[in-house]
Coordinates of C-alpha atoms in Angstrom, one line a residue:
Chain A
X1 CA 101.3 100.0 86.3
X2 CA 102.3 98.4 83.3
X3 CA 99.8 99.6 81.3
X4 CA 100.6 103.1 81.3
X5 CA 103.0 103.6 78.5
X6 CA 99.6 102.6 76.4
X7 CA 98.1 105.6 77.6
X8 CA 97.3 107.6 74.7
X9 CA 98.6 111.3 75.3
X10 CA 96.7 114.0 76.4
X11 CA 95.6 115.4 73.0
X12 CA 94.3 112.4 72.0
X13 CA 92.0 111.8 75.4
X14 CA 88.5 113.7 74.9
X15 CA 87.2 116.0 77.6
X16 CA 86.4 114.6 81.2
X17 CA 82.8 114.5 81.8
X18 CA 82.1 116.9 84.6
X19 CA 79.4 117.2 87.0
X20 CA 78.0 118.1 90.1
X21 CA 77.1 115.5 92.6
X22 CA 74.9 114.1 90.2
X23 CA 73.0 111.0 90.9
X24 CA 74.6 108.2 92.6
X25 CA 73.2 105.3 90.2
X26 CA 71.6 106.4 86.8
X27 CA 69.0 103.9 86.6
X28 CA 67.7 100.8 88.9
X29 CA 69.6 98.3 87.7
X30 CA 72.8 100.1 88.6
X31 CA 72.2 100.2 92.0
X32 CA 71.2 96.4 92.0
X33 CA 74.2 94.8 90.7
X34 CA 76.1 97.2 92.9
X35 CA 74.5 95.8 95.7
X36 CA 74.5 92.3 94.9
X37 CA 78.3 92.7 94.9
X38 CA 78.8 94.4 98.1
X39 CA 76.5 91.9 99.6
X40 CA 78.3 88.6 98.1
X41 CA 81.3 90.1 98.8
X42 CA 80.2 90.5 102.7
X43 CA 78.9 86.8 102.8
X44 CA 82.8 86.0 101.9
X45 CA 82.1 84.9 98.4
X46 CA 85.3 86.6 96.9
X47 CA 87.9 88.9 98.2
X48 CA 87.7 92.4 97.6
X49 CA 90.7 92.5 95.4
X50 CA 89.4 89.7 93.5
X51 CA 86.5 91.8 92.4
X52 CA 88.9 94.7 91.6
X53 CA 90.9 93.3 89.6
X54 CA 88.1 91.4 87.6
X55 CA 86.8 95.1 87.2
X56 CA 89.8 96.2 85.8
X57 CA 90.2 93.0 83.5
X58 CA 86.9 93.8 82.3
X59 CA 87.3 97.9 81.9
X60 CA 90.9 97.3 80.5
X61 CA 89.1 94.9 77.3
X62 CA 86.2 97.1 76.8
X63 CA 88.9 100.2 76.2
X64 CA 90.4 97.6 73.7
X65 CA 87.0 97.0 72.1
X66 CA 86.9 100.7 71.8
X67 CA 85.0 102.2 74.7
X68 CA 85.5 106.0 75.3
X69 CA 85.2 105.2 78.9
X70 CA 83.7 108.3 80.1
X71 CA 82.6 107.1 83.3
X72 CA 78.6 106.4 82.0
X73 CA 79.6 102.8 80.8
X74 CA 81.1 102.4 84.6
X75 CA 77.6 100.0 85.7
X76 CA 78.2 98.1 82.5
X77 CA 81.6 97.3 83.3
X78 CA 80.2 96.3 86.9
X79 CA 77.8 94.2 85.7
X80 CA 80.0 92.0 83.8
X81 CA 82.2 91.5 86.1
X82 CA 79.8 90.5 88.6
X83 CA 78.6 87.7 86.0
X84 CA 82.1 86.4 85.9
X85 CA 83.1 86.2 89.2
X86 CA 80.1 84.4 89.8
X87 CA 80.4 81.8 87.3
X88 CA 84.1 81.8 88.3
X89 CA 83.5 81.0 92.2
X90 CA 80.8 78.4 90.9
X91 CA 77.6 80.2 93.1
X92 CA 75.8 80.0 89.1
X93 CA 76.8 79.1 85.7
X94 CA 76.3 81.2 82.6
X95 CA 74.3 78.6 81.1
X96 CA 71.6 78.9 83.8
X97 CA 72.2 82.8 83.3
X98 CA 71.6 82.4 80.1
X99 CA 68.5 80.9 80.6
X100 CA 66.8 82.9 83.5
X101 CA 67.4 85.7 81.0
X102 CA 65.7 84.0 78.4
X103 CA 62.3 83.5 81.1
X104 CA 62.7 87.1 81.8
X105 CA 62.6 88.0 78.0
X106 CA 59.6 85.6 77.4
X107 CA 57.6 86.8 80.9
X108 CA 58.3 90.5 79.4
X109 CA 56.8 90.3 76.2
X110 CA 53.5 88.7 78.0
X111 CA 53.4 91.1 80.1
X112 CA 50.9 94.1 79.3
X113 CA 52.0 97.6 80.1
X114 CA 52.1 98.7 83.5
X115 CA 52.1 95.2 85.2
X116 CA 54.1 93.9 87.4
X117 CA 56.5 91.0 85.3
X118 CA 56.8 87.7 86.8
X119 CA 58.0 84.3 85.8
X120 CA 55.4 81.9 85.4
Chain B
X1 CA 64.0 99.6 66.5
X2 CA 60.5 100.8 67.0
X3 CA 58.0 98.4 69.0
X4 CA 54.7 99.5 69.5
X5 CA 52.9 96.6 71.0
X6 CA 51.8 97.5 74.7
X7 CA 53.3 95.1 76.4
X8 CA 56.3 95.4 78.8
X9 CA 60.2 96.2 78.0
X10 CA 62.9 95.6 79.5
X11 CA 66.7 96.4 78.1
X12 CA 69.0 93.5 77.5
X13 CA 71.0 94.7 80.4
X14 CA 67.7 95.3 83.1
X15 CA 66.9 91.1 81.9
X16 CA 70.7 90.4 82.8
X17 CA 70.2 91.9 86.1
X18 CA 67.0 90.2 86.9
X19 CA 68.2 86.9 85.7
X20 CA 71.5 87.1 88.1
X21 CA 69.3 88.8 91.2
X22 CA 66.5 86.3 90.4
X23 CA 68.9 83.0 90.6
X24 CA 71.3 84.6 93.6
X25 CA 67.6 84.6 95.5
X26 CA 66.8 81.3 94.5
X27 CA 69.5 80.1 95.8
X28 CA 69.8 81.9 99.0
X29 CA 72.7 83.4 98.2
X30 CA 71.5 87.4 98.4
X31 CA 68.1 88.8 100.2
X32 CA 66.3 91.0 98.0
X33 CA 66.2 92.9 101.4
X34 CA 69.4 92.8 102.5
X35 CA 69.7 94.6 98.8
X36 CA 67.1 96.8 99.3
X37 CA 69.1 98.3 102.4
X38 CA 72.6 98.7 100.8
X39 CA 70.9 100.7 98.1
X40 CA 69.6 102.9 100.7
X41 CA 72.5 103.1 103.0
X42 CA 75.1 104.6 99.5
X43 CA 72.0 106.7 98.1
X44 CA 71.1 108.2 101.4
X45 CA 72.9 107.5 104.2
X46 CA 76.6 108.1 103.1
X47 CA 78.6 110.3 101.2
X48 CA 80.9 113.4 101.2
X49 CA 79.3 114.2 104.3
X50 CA 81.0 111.8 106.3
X51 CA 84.6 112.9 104.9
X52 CA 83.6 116.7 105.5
X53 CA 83.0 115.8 109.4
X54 CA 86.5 113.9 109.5
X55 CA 88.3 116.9 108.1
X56 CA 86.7 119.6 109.9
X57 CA 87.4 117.1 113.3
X58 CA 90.9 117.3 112.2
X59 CA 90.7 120.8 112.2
X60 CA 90.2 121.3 115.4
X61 CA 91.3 118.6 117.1
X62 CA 95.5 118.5 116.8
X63 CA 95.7 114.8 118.6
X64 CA 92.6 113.8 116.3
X65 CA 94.4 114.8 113.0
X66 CA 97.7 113.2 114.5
X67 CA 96.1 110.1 115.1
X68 CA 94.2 110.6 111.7
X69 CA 97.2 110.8 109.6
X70 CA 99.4 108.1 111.9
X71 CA 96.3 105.4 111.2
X72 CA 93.1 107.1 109.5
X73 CA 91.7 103.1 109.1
X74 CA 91.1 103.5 112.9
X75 CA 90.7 107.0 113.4
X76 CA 87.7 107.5 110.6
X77 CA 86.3 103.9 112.4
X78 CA 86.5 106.1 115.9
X79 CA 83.7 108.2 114.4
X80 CA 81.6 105.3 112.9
X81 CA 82.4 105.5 109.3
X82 CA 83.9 102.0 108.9
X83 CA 84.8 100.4 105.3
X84 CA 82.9 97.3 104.7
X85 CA 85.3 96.3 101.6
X86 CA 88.4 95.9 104.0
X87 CA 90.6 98.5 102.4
X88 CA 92.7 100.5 104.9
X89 CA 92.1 104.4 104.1
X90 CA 95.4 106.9 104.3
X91 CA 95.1 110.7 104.8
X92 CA 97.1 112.9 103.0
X93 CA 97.4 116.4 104.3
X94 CA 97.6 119.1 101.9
X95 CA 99.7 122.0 103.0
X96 CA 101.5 125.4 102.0
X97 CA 104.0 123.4 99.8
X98 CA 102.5 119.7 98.3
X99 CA 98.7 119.4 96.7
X100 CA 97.5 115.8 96.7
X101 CA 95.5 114.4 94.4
X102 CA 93.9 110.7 94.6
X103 CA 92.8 108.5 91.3
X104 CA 92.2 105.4 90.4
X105 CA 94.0 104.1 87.6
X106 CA 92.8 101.2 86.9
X107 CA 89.6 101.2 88.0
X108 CA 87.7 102.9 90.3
X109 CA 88.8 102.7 94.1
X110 CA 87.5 105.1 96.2
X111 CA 87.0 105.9 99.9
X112 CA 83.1 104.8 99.9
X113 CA 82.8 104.9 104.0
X114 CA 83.8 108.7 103.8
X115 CA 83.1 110.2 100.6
X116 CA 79.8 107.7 98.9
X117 CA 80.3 106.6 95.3
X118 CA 82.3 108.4 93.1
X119 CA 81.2 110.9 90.6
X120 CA 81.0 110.1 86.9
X121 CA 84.5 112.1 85.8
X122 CA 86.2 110.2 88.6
X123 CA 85.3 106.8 87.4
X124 CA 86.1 107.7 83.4
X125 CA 89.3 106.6 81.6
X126 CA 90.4 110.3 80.3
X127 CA 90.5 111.0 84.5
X128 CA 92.2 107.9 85.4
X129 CA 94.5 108.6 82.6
X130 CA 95.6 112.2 82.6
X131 CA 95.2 112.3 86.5
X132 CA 98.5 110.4 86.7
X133 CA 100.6 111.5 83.5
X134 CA 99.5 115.5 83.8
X135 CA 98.0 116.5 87.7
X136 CA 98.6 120.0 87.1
X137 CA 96.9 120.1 83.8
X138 CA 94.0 118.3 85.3
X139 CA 93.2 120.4 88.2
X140 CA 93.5 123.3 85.8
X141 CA 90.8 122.3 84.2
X142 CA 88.8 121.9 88.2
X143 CA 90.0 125.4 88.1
X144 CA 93.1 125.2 90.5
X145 CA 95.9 126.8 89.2
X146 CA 98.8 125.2 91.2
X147 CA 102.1 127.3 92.1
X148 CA 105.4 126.2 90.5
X149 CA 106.5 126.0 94.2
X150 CA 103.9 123.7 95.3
X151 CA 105.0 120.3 94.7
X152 CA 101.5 117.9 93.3
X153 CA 101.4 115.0 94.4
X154 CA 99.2 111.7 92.7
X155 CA 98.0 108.7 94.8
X156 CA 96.7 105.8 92.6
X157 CA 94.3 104.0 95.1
X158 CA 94.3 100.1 95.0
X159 CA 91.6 97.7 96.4
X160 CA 93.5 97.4 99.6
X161 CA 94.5 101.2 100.1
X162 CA 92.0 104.0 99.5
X163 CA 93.0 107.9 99.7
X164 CA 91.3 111.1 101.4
X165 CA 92.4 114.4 101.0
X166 CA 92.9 116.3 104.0
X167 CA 92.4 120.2 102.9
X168 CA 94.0 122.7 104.1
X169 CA 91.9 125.0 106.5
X170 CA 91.1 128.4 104.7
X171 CA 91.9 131.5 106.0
X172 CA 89.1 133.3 108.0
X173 CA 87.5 130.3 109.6
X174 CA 89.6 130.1 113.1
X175 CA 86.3 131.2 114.9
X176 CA 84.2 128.8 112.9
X177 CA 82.3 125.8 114.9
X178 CA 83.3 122.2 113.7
X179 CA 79.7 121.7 112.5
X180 CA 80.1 124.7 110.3
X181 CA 83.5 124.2 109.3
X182 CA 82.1 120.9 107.6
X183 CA 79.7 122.8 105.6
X184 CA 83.2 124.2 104.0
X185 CA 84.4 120.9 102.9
X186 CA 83.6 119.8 99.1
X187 CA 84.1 116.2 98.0
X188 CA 86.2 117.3 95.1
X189 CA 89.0 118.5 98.1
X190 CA 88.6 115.2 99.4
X191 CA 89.6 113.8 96.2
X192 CA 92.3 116.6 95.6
X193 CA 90.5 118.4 92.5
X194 CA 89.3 121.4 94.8
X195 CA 90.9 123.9 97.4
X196 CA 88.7 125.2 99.5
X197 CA 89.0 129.5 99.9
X198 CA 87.9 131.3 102.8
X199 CA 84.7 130.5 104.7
X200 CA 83.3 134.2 104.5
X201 CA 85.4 135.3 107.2
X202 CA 81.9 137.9 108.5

């Protein structure tokens, strides 16, 4: 791989987080943009190495950026990704993206506690 | 930031979600419960389990672990785990002289079909990094000291070729049921960061 002359040396790496078997996804939304990718993918909207490399792409410019990359930023990474290569194979645009999140924040705030949130 | 109104929150990245899940639907392109079930299948239906039953298979079965390490892709498919992303899966077999290890450099690859999603330290940068410029260092630090005559071998795993471990049976179990045998195998000796001792040899 051509980037690995970059890679700092072993003093300079911190410690590998650890665990156990841990849980698979840490929160909801982990496990939904997984799944959204495994399902587009299986529908034949993008290769599998098309998704791995836009992965990488996107892990590669967070380290850049600075990210310790410990493995908890992993779903972040994903998620990105997943936005790209779906503005990228034209199934959405970021603009409309953009502004579905927008209705979400909106429908949120008027939301009281405990409620279900739905757009209007 | 503090916000103590009562209505609802949602993090910038839970919206994100919602607003790429909410237009996929709209357009038909994803099934909320088509979702719903590949959550459920990687949370709860696969994982190391399905490895630890190719292994101990191998174990007992000599033409099995032939045909496994000749062409895993369709041996592991013989015994219904089959990769959905179209990456073929290669078996290395650890023995008296070579350790394998399996990483993902750039990324994360990783044998889902047989082993579920990766654990955190698999997926972070300082494993992808040191995996592949100091093995033996690493698996020092999973605890296996490796002999000076055993030679370590990495395996950086790509979107179209995945790794699995194939551990070396431990001393003691030659008795031991297949079904048992699996109990023996760890997920960390599928990815190479384990060796499995004896299975209690009583």
């Amino acid at each position: 791989m051509s980037s690995e002359q970059n890679l700092p040396t072993r003093a300079e790496l911190p410690a590998m987080p650890r665990d156990e078997d841990g849980p698979v996804f840490a929160e909801p939304w982990q496990a939904q943009a997984f799944a959204m990718t495994l399902w587009l993918h299986e529908q034949g909207h993008f290769t599998w190495p098309e998704w791995a490399e836009r992965l990488s792409e996107v892990i590669s410019a967070a380290q850049a950026d600075g990210d310790p990359d410990r493995g908890d930023t992993y779903y972040l990474h994903w998620l990105k990704a997943l936005e790209t290569l779906v503005a990228e194979k034209g199934l959405l645009t970021g603009e409309a993206l953009r502004e579905r999140k927008d209705a979400w924040d909106r429908a949120t705030r008027a939301t009281p506690h405990g409620q279900p949130i739905v757009l209007p | 930031m503090t916000d103590h109104t009562d209505h609802s929150h949602l993090s910038d990245t839970e919206l994100r979600v919602r607003a790429l899940e909410s237009l996929l639907v709209d357009k038909g392109l994803v099934d909320p419960a088509a979702l719903d079930a590949i959550v459920d299948t990687y949370e709860n239906k696969v994982g190391p389990r399905n490895g630890a039953k190719v292994v101990a298979r191998a174990w007992v079965d000599p033409d099995f672990k032939q045909w496994l390490l000749r062409d895993a892709t369709a041996a592991i498919d013989s015994l219904g785990y089959t990769s959905t992303q179209g990456a073929d899966i290669v078996v290395l077999e650890n023995t008296a002289k070579v350790h394998n290890l399996t990483v993902c450099s750039l990324c994360s690859c990783y044998p889902w079909a047989v082993l579920g999603l990766p654990p955190a330290w698999y997926k972070s940068f300082p494993y992808r990094a040191r995996a592949v410029k100091d093995p033996r260092g690493v698996l020092q630090e999973f605890g296996q000291d490796i002999a000076d005559g055993v030679e370590v071998r990495v395996w950086d795993s790509t979107a179209e070729v995945r790794y699995l471990v194939l551990p070396e049976r431990p001393p003691g179990t030659e008795d031991m049921a297949e079904e048992k045998l699996a109990d023996l195998v760890t997920r960390n000796s599928m990815i190479g960061t384990d060796r499995l001792t004896g299975g209690g040899a009583g």
